[in-house]
PDB file of C-alpha atoms in Angstrom:
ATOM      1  CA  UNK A 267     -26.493   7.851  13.541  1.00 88.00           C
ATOM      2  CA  UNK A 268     -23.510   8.458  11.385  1.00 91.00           C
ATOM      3  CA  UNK A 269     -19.511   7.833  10.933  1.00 95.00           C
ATOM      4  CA  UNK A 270     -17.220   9.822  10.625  1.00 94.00           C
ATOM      5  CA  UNK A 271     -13.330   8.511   9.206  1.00 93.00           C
ATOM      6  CA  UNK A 272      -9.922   9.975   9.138  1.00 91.00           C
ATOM      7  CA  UNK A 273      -6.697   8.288   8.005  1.00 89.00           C
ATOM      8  CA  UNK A 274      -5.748   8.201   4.287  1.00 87.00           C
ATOM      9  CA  UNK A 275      -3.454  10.254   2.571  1.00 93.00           C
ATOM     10  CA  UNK A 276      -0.212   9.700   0.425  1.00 96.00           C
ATOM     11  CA  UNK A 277       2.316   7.162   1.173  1.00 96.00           C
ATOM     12  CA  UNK A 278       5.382   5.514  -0.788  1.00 97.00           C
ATOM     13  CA  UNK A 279       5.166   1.965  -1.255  1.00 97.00           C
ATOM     14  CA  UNK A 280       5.994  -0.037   1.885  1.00 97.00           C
ATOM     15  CA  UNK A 281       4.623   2.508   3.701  1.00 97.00           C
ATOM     16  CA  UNK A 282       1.974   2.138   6.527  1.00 97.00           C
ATOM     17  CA  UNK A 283      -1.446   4.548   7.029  1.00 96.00           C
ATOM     18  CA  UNK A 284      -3.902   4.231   9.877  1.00 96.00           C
ATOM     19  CA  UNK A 285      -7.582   4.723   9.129  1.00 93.00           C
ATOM     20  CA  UNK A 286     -10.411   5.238  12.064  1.00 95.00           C
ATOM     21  CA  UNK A 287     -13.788   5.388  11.663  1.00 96.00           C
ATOM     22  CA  UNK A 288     -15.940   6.609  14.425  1.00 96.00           C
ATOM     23  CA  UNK A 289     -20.255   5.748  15.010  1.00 94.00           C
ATOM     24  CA  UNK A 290     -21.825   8.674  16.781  1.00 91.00           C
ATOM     25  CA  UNK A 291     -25.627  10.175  17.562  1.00 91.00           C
ATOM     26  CA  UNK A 292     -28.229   8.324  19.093  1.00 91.00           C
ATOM     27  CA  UNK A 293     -26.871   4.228  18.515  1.00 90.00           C
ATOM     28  CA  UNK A 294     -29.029   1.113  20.361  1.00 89.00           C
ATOM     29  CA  UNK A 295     -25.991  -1.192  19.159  1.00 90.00           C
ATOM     30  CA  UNK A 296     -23.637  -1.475  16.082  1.00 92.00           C
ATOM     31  CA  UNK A 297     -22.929  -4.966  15.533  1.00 94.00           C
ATOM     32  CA  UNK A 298     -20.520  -5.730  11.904  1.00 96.00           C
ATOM     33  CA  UNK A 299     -18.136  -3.159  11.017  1.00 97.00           C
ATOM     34  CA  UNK A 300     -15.867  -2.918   7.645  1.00 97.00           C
ATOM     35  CA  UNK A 301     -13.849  -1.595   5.271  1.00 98.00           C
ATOM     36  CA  UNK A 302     -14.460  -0.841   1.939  1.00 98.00           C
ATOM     37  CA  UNK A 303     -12.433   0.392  -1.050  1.00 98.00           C
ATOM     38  CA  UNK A 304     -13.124   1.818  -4.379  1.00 97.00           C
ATOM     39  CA  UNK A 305     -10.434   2.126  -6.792  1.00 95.00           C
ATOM     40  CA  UNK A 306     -10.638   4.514 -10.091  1.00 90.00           C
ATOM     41  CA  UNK A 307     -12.826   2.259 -13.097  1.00 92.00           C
ATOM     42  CA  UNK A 308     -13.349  -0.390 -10.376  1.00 95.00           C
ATOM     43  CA  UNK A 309     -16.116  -1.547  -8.616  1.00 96.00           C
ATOM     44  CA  UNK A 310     -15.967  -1.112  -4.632  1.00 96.00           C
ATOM     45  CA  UNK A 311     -14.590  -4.113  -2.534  1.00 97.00           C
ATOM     46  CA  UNK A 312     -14.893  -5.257   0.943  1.00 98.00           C
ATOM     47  CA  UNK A 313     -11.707  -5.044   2.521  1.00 98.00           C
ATOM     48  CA  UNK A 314     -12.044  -5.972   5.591  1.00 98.00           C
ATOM     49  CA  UNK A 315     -14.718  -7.227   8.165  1.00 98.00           C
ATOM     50  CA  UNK A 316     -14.949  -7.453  11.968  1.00 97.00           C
ATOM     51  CA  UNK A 317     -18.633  -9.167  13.387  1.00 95.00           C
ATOM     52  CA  UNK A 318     -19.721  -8.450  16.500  1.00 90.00           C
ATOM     53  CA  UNK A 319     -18.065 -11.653  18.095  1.00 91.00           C
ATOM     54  CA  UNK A 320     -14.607 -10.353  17.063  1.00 93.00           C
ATOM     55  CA  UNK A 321     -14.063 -13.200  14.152  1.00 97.00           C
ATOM     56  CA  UNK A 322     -12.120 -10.975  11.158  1.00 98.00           C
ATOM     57  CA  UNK A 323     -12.238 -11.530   7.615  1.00 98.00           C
ATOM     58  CA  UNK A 324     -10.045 -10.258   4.916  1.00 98.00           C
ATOM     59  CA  UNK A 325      -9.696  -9.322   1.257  1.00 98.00           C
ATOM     60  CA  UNK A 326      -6.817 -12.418   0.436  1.00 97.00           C
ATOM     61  CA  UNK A 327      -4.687  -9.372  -1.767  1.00 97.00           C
ATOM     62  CA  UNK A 328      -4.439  -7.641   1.947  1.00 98.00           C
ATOM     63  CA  UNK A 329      -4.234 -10.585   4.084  1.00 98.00           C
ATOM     64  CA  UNK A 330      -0.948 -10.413   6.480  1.00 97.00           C
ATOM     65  CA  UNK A 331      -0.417  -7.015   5.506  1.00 98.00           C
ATOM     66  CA  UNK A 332      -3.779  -5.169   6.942  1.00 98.00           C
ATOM     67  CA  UNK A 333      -5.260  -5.383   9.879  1.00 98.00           C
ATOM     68  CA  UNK A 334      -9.313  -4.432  11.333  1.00 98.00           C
ATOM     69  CA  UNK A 335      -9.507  -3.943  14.833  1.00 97.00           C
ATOM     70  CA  UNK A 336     -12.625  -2.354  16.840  1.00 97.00           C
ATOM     71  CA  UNK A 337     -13.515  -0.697  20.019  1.00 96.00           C
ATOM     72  CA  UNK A 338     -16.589  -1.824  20.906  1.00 93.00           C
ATOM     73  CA  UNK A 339     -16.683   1.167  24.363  1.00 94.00           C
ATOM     74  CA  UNK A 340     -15.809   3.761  21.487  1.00 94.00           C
ATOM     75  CA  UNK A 341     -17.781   2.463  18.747  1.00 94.00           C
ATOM     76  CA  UNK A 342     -14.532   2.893  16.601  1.00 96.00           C
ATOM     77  CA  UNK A 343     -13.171   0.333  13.766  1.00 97.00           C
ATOM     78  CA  UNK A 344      -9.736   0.744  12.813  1.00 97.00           C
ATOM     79  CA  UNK A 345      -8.073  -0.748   9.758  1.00 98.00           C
ATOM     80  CA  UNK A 346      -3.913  -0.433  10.169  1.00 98.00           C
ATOM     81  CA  UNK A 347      -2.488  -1.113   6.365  1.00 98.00           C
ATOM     82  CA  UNK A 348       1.147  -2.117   6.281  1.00 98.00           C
ATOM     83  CA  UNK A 349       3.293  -3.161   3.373  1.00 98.00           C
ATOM     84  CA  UNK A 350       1.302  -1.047   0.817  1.00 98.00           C
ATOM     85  CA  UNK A 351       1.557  -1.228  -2.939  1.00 97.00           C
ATOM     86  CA  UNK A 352       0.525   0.741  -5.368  1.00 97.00           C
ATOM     87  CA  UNK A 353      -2.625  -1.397  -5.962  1.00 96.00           C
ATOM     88  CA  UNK A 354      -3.890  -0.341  -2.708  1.00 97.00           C
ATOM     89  CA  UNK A 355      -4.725   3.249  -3.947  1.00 97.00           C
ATOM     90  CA  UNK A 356      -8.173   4.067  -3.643  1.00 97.00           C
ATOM     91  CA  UNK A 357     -11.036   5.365  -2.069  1.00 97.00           C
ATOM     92  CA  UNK A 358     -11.339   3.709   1.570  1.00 97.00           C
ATOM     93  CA  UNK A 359     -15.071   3.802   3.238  1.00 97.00           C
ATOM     94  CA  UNK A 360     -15.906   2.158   6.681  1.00 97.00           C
ATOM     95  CA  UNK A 361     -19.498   0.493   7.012  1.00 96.00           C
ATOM     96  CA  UNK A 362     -21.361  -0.634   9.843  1.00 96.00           C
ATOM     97  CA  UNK A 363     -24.678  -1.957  11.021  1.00 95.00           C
ATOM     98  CA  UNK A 364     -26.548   0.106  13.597  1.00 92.00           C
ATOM     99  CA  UNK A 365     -29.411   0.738  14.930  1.00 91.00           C
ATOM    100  CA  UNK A 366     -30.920   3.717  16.361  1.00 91.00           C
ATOM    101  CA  UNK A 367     -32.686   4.167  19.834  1.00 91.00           C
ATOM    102  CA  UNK A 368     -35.735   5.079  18.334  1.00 91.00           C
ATOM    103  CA  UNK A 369     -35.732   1.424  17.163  1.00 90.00           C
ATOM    104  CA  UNK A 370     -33.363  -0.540  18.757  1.00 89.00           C
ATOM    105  CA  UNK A 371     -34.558  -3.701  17.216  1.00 91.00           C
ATOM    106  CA  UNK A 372     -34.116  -2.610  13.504  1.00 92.00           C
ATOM    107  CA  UNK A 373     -30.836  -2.454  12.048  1.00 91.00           C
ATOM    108  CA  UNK A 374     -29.795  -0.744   9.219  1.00 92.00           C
ATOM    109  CA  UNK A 375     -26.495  -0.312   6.958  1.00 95.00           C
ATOM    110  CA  UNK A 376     -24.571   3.020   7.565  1.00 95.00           C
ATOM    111  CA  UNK A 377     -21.378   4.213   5.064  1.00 96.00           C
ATOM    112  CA  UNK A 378     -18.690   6.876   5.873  1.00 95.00           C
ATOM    113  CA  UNK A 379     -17.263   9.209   4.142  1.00 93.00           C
ATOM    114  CA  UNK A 380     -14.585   7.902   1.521  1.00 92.00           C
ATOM    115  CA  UNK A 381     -11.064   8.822   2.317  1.00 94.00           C
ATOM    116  CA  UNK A 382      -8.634   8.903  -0.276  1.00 96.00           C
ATOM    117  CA  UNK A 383      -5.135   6.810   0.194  1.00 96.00           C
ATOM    118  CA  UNK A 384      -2.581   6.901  -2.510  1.00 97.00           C
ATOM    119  CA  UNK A 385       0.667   4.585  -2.709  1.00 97.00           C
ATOM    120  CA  UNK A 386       2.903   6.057  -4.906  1.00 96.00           C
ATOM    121  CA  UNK A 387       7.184   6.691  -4.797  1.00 93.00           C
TER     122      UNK A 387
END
């Protein structure tokens, strides 16, 4: 099982970015999904959370300005980022917990790649 994200890129501040992360190969279930981010000479930082029940959780620097969603038929999380500022720039990574069909009951921690979002006039 892996995931695979896209979004990121450069954006001027006040700007908005999309990022999608998708699960794919042989998943039993994915329960929590999130975001992480890493900026440079920082350590990384949950974003963003969505459990399995839907409840959301936030970062409080991103709170009313970002926003997780997920597709549970798609096994996709989403994180929409609106009202950036330069202290958003960093290295964005989704997360999940999944399990595989060969053991459905064991569930184990699964990054993406890091995409790279920049806020910057």
């Amino acid at each position: 099982v892996q995931l695979q994200a896209s979004g990121g890129g450069l954006v001027q501040p006040g700007g908005s970015l999309r990022h999608s992360c998708a699960a794919s190969g042989s998943i039993a279930s994915v329960s929590d999904m999130g975001w992480y981010r890493q900026a440079p000479g920082a350590q990384r930082e949950l974003v963003a959370v969505i459990f399995d029940d839907g409840i959301t959780d936030y970062l409080d620097s991103v709170k009313g300005r970002f926003t997780i969603s997920r597709d549970n038929v798609r096994n996709t999380v989403y994180l929409q980022m609106n009202s950036l500022k330069p202290e958003d720039t960093a290295v964005y990574y989704c997360n999940a917990d999944m399990a595989d069909i060969k053991y459905p009951h064991e569930e184990f921690e699964v990054w993406g790649q890091g995409t790279l979002v920049t806020v910057s006039s």
